[in-house]
């Protein structure tokens, strides 16, 4: 469970499916108080979300899971998430 109230510790959260309807709603709720790593599949939707958020966010293509598996291990390890949200 994520603690969303004021005065709570900011968390590092990975959100899979960040560019879908449910994922975007979660992103918009959490971005104010937490550091996010957003996983996406569609480059066009990623760019649209990036423009809409107008905040610095980290994005990672789910396609790299298959083509560059070591890249995701490196990214996840360096990000050191507190939570993972699956909105796929």
N, C-alpha and C. Protein backbone atom coordinates (compact mmCIF):
# COMPACT_ATOMS: atom_id res chain seq x y z
N UNK A 1 0.84 -1.17 0.00
CA UNK A 1 0.00 0.00 0.00
C UNK A 1 0.88 1.23 0.00
N UNK A 2 0.59 2.19 -0.88
CA UNK A 2 1.36 3.43 -0.95
C UNK A 2 0.79 4.43 0.03
N UNK A 3 1.65 5.10 0.76
CA UNK A 3 1.21 6.16 1.67
C UNK A 3 1.19 7.47 0.91
N UNK A 4 0.00 7.97 0.61
CA UNK A 4 -0.11 9.15 -0.23
C UNK A 4 -0.31 10.44 0.54
N UNK A 5 -0.52 10.36 1.84
CA UNK A 5 -0.81 11.55 2.62
C UNK A 5 0.38 12.47 2.76
N UNK A 6 0.08 13.72 3.10
CA UNK A 6 1.15 14.70 3.31
C UNK A 6 1.99 14.28 4.50
N UNK A 7 3.26 14.59 4.41
CA UNK A 7 4.18 14.26 5.49
C UNK A 7 4.69 12.82 5.43
N UNK A 8 4.25 12.08 4.43
CA UNK A 8 4.71 10.69 4.28
C UNK A 8 6.00 10.67 3.48
N UNK A 9 6.75 9.61 3.65
CA UNK A 9 8.00 9.43 2.92
C UNK A 9 7.74 9.31 1.42
N UNK A 10 8.49 10.06 0.64
CA UNK A 10 8.42 9.92 -0.81
C UNK A 10 8.95 8.54 -1.18
N UNK A 11 8.30 7.91 -2.13
CA UNK A 11 8.69 6.58 -2.55
C UNK A 11 9.16 6.58 -3.99
N UNK A 12 9.95 5.58 -4.32
CA UNK A 12 10.35 5.34 -5.71
C UNK A 12 9.42 4.24 -6.22
N UNK A 13 8.66 4.56 -7.29
CA UNK A 13 7.64 3.64 -7.76
C UNK A 13 7.82 3.37 -9.26
N UNK A 14 7.79 2.10 -9.64
CA UNK A 14 7.78 1.71 -11.04
C UNK A 14 6.33 1.45 -11.42
N UNK A 15 5.90 2.04 -12.53
CA UNK A 15 4.53 1.83 -13.01
C UNK A 15 4.57 1.22 -14.40
N UNK A 16 4.11 -0.03 -14.51
CA UNK A 16 4.01 -0.70 -15.80
C UNK A 16 2.66 -0.34 -16.41
N UNK A 17 2.67 -0.01 -17.69
CA UNK A 17 1.43 0.39 -18.35
C UNK A 17 1.10 1.85 -18.08
N UNK A 18 2.12 2.65 -17.90
CA UNK A 18 1.94 4.05 -17.51
C UNK A 18 1.22 4.90 -18.54
N UNK A 19 1.20 4.49 -19.80
CA UNK A 19 0.57 5.33 -20.83
C UNK A 19 -0.87 4.93 -21.12
N UNK A 20 -1.38 3.90 -20.47
CA UNK A 20 -2.78 3.51 -20.63
C UNK A 20 -3.67 4.37 -19.75
N UNK A 21 -4.96 4.20 -19.86
CA UNK A 21 -5.90 5.03 -19.09
C UNK A 21 -5.71 4.90 -17.58
N UNK A 22 -5.65 3.68 -17.10
CA UNK A 22 -5.48 3.46 -15.66
C UNK A 22 -4.08 3.89 -15.23
N UNK A 23 -3.08 3.53 -16.01
CA UNK A 23 -1.70 3.91 -15.69
C UNK A 23 -1.53 5.42 -15.60
N UNK A 24 -2.10 6.16 -16.56
CA UNK A 24 -2.00 7.62 -16.54
C UNK A 24 -2.64 8.21 -15.29
N UNK A 25 -3.78 7.68 -14.89
CA UNK A 25 -4.45 8.17 -13.68
C UNK A 25 -3.56 7.94 -12.45
N UNK A 26 -2.92 6.79 -12.40
CA UNK A 26 -2.02 6.49 -11.28
C UNK A 26 -0.82 7.43 -11.31
N UNK A 27 -0.24 7.61 -12.49
CA UNK A 27 0.91 8.52 -12.64
C UNK A 27 0.55 9.92 -12.15
N UNK A 28 -0.57 10.44 -12.60
CA UNK A 28 -0.98 11.80 -12.23
C UNK A 28 -1.21 11.95 -10.73
N UNK A 29 -1.63 10.87 -10.08
CA UNK A 29 -1.83 10.90 -8.63
C UNK A 29 -0.50 10.86 -7.89
N UNK A 30 0.41 10.02 -8.34
CA UNK A 30 1.65 9.81 -7.60
C UNK A 30 2.77 10.79 -7.92
N UNK A 31 2.74 11.40 -9.08
CA UNK A 31 3.88 12.21 -9.53
C UNK A 31 4.16 13.40 -8.62
N UNK A 32 3.16 13.87 -7.94
CA UNK A 32 3.33 15.06 -7.08
C UNK A 32 4.28 14.80 -5.91
N UNK A 33 4.24 13.59 -5.38
CA UNK A 33 4.98 13.31 -4.15
C UNK A 33 6.01 12.19 -4.24
N UNK A 34 6.09 11.54 -5.40
CA UNK A 34 6.95 10.36 -5.50
C UNK A 34 7.81 10.42 -6.75
N UNK A 35 8.90 9.67 -6.74
CA UNK A 35 9.78 9.54 -7.91
C UNK A 35 9.31 8.33 -8.70
N UNK A 36 9.06 8.53 -10.00
CA UNK A 36 8.47 7.48 -10.80
C UNK A 36 9.38 7.03 -11.93
N UNK A 37 9.34 5.73 -12.21
CA UNK A 37 9.93 5.15 -13.40
C UNK A 37 8.76 4.55 -14.17
N UNK A 38 8.49 5.09 -15.35
CA UNK A 38 7.31 4.73 -16.10
C UNK A 38 7.65 3.78 -17.24
N UNK A 39 7.02 2.61 -17.23
CA UNK A 39 7.22 1.62 -18.28
C UNK A 39 6.14 1.79 -19.33
N UNK A 40 6.56 1.77 -20.59
CA UNK A 40 5.62 2.01 -21.69
C UNK A 40 5.92 1.07 -22.84
N UNK A 41 4.95 0.96 -23.76
CA UNK A 41 5.12 0.15 -24.96
C UNK A 41 5.07 1.02 -26.21
N UNK A 42 4.19 2.00 -26.21
CA UNK A 42 3.93 2.82 -27.39
C UNK A 42 4.67 4.16 -27.29
N UNK A 43 5.62 4.36 -28.18
CA UNK A 43 6.45 5.58 -28.17
C UNK A 43 5.61 6.85 -28.31
N UNK A 44 4.60 6.82 -29.15
CA UNK A 44 3.74 7.98 -29.37
C UNK A 44 2.99 8.36 -28.08
N UNK A 45 2.45 7.34 -27.40
CA UNK A 45 1.73 7.60 -26.14
C UNK A 45 2.70 8.09 -25.06
N UNK A 46 3.92 7.58 -25.08
CA UNK A 46 4.93 8.03 -24.11
C UNK A 46 5.21 9.51 -24.29
N UNK A 47 5.41 9.93 -25.53
CA UNK A 47 5.68 11.34 -25.82
C UNK A 47 4.51 12.23 -25.42
N UNK A 48 3.29 11.75 -25.66
CA UNK A 48 2.10 12.52 -25.28
C UNK A 48 2.01 12.67 -23.76
N UNK A 49 2.30 11.58 -23.03
CA UNK A 49 2.26 11.64 -21.56
C UNK A 49 3.36 12.55 -21.04
N UNK A 50 4.53 12.44 -21.62
CA UNK A 50 5.66 13.28 -21.21
C UNK A 50 5.31 14.77 -21.36
N UNK A 51 4.69 15.12 -22.46
CA UNK A 51 4.27 16.49 -22.71
C UNK A 51 3.18 16.93 -21.73
N UNK A 52 2.27 16.03 -21.45
CA UNK A 52 1.15 16.32 -20.56
C UNK A 52 1.61 16.54 -19.11
N UNK A 53 2.58 15.77 -18.67
CA UNK A 53 3.04 15.85 -17.28
C UNK A 53 3.83 17.12 -16.99
N UNK A 54 4.60 17.57 -17.96
CA UNK A 54 5.43 18.76 -17.79
C UNK A 54 6.32 18.68 -16.55
N UNK A 55 6.75 17.48 -16.25
CA UNK A 55 7.69 17.24 -15.14
C UNK A 55 8.73 16.25 -15.62
N UNK A 56 9.85 16.27 -14.96
CA UNK A 56 10.91 15.34 -15.33
C UNK A 56 10.57 13.96 -14.78
N UNK A 57 10.46 13.00 -15.66
CA UNK A 57 10.15 11.61 -15.30
C UNK A 57 11.08 10.69 -16.06
N UNK A 58 11.32 9.53 -15.49
CA UNK A 58 12.10 8.52 -16.19
C UNK A 58 11.15 7.55 -16.88
N UNK A 59 11.46 7.25 -18.13
CA UNK A 59 10.66 6.30 -18.91
C UNK A 59 11.56 5.14 -19.33
N UNK A 60 10.96 3.96 -19.45
CA UNK A 60 11.69 2.79 -19.91
C UNK A 60 10.77 1.96 -20.79
N UNK A 61 11.24 1.62 -21.97
CA UNK A 61 10.44 0.85 -22.93
C UNK A 61 10.36 -0.62 -22.52
N UNK A 62 9.15 -1.13 -22.45
CA UNK A 62 8.95 -2.54 -22.14
C UNK A 62 9.55 -3.42 -23.23
N UNK A 63 9.65 -2.90 -24.44
CA UNK A 63 10.24 -3.66 -25.55
C UNK A 63 11.69 -4.07 -25.23
N UNK A 64 12.37 -3.29 -24.41
CA UNK A 64 13.75 -3.61 -24.05
C UNK A 64 13.85 -4.86 -23.19
N UNK A 65 12.73 -5.26 -22.58
CA UNK A 65 12.73 -6.50 -21.81
C UNK A 65 13.20 -7.67 -22.66
N UNK A 66 12.82 -7.63 -23.92
CA UNK A 66 13.13 -8.73 -24.81
C UNK A 66 14.43 -8.52 -25.59
N UNK A 67 14.68 -7.28 -25.98
CA UNK A 67 15.86 -7.03 -26.81
C UNK A 67 17.12 -6.73 -25.98
N UNK A 68 16.96 -6.17 -24.81
CA UNK A 68 18.10 -5.81 -23.96
C UNK A 68 17.80 -6.14 -22.50
N UNK A 69 17.69 -7.41 -22.14
CA UNK A 69 17.32 -7.76 -20.77
C UNK A 69 18.28 -7.21 -19.71
N UNK A 70 19.55 -7.07 -20.06
CA UNK A 70 20.50 -6.52 -19.08
C UNK A 70 20.22 -5.05 -18.79
N UNK A 71 19.63 -4.34 -19.74
CA UNK A 71 19.31 -2.92 -19.55
C UNK A 71 18.26 -2.75 -18.46
N UNK A 72 17.27 -3.61 -18.44
CA UNK A 72 16.22 -3.47 -17.43
C UNK A 72 16.74 -3.83 -16.05
N UNK A 73 17.60 -4.84 -15.96
CA UNK A 73 18.19 -5.18 -14.67
C UNK A 73 19.00 -4.01 -14.12
N UNK A 74 19.78 -3.40 -14.98
CA UNK A 74 20.58 -2.26 -14.59
C UNK A 74 19.70 -1.08 -14.16
N UNK A 75 18.67 -0.81 -14.95
CA UNK A 75 17.77 0.31 -14.65
C UNK A 75 17.03 0.09 -13.34
N UNK A 76 16.45 -1.10 -13.16
CA UNK A 76 15.71 -1.39 -11.94
C UNK A 76 16.62 -1.36 -10.72
N UNK A 77 17.82 -1.91 -10.86
CA UNK A 77 18.76 -1.93 -9.74
C UNK A 77 19.19 -0.53 -9.32
N UNK A 78 19.47 0.32 -10.30
CA UNK A 78 19.91 1.67 -9.96
C UNK A 78 18.75 2.53 -9.45
N UNK A 79 17.53 2.25 -9.89
CA UNK A 79 16.36 3.00 -9.43
C UNK A 79 15.98 2.58 -8.01
N UNK A 80 16.19 1.33 -7.66
CA UNK A 80 15.89 0.77 -6.33
C UNK A 80 14.47 1.11 -5.88
N UNK A 81 13.45 0.53 -6.53
CA UNK A 81 12.07 0.89 -6.23
C UNK A 81 11.58 0.42 -4.86
N UNK A 82 10.66 1.20 -4.30
CA UNK A 82 9.96 0.81 -3.07
C UNK A 82 8.68 0.06 -3.41
N UNK A 83 8.15 0.32 -4.61
CA UNK A 83 6.88 -0.30 -5.02
C UNK A 83 6.84 -0.48 -6.52
N UNK A 84 6.03 -1.46 -6.94
CA UNK A 84 5.79 -1.72 -8.36
C UNK A 84 4.29 -1.77 -8.56
N UNK A 85 3.79 -0.99 -9.55
CA UNK A 85 2.36 -0.98 -9.86
C UNK A 85 2.19 -1.54 -11.26
N UNK A 86 1.36 -2.56 -11.38
CA UNK A 86 1.08 -3.15 -12.69
C UNK A 86 -0.27 -2.63 -13.17
N UNK A 87 -0.25 -1.72 -14.14
CA UNK A 87 -1.48 -1.16 -14.71
C UNK A 87 -1.69 -1.66 -16.12
N UNK A 88 -1.08 -2.79 -16.46
CA UNK A 88 -1.21 -3.36 -17.80
C UNK A 88 -2.53 -4.11 -17.89
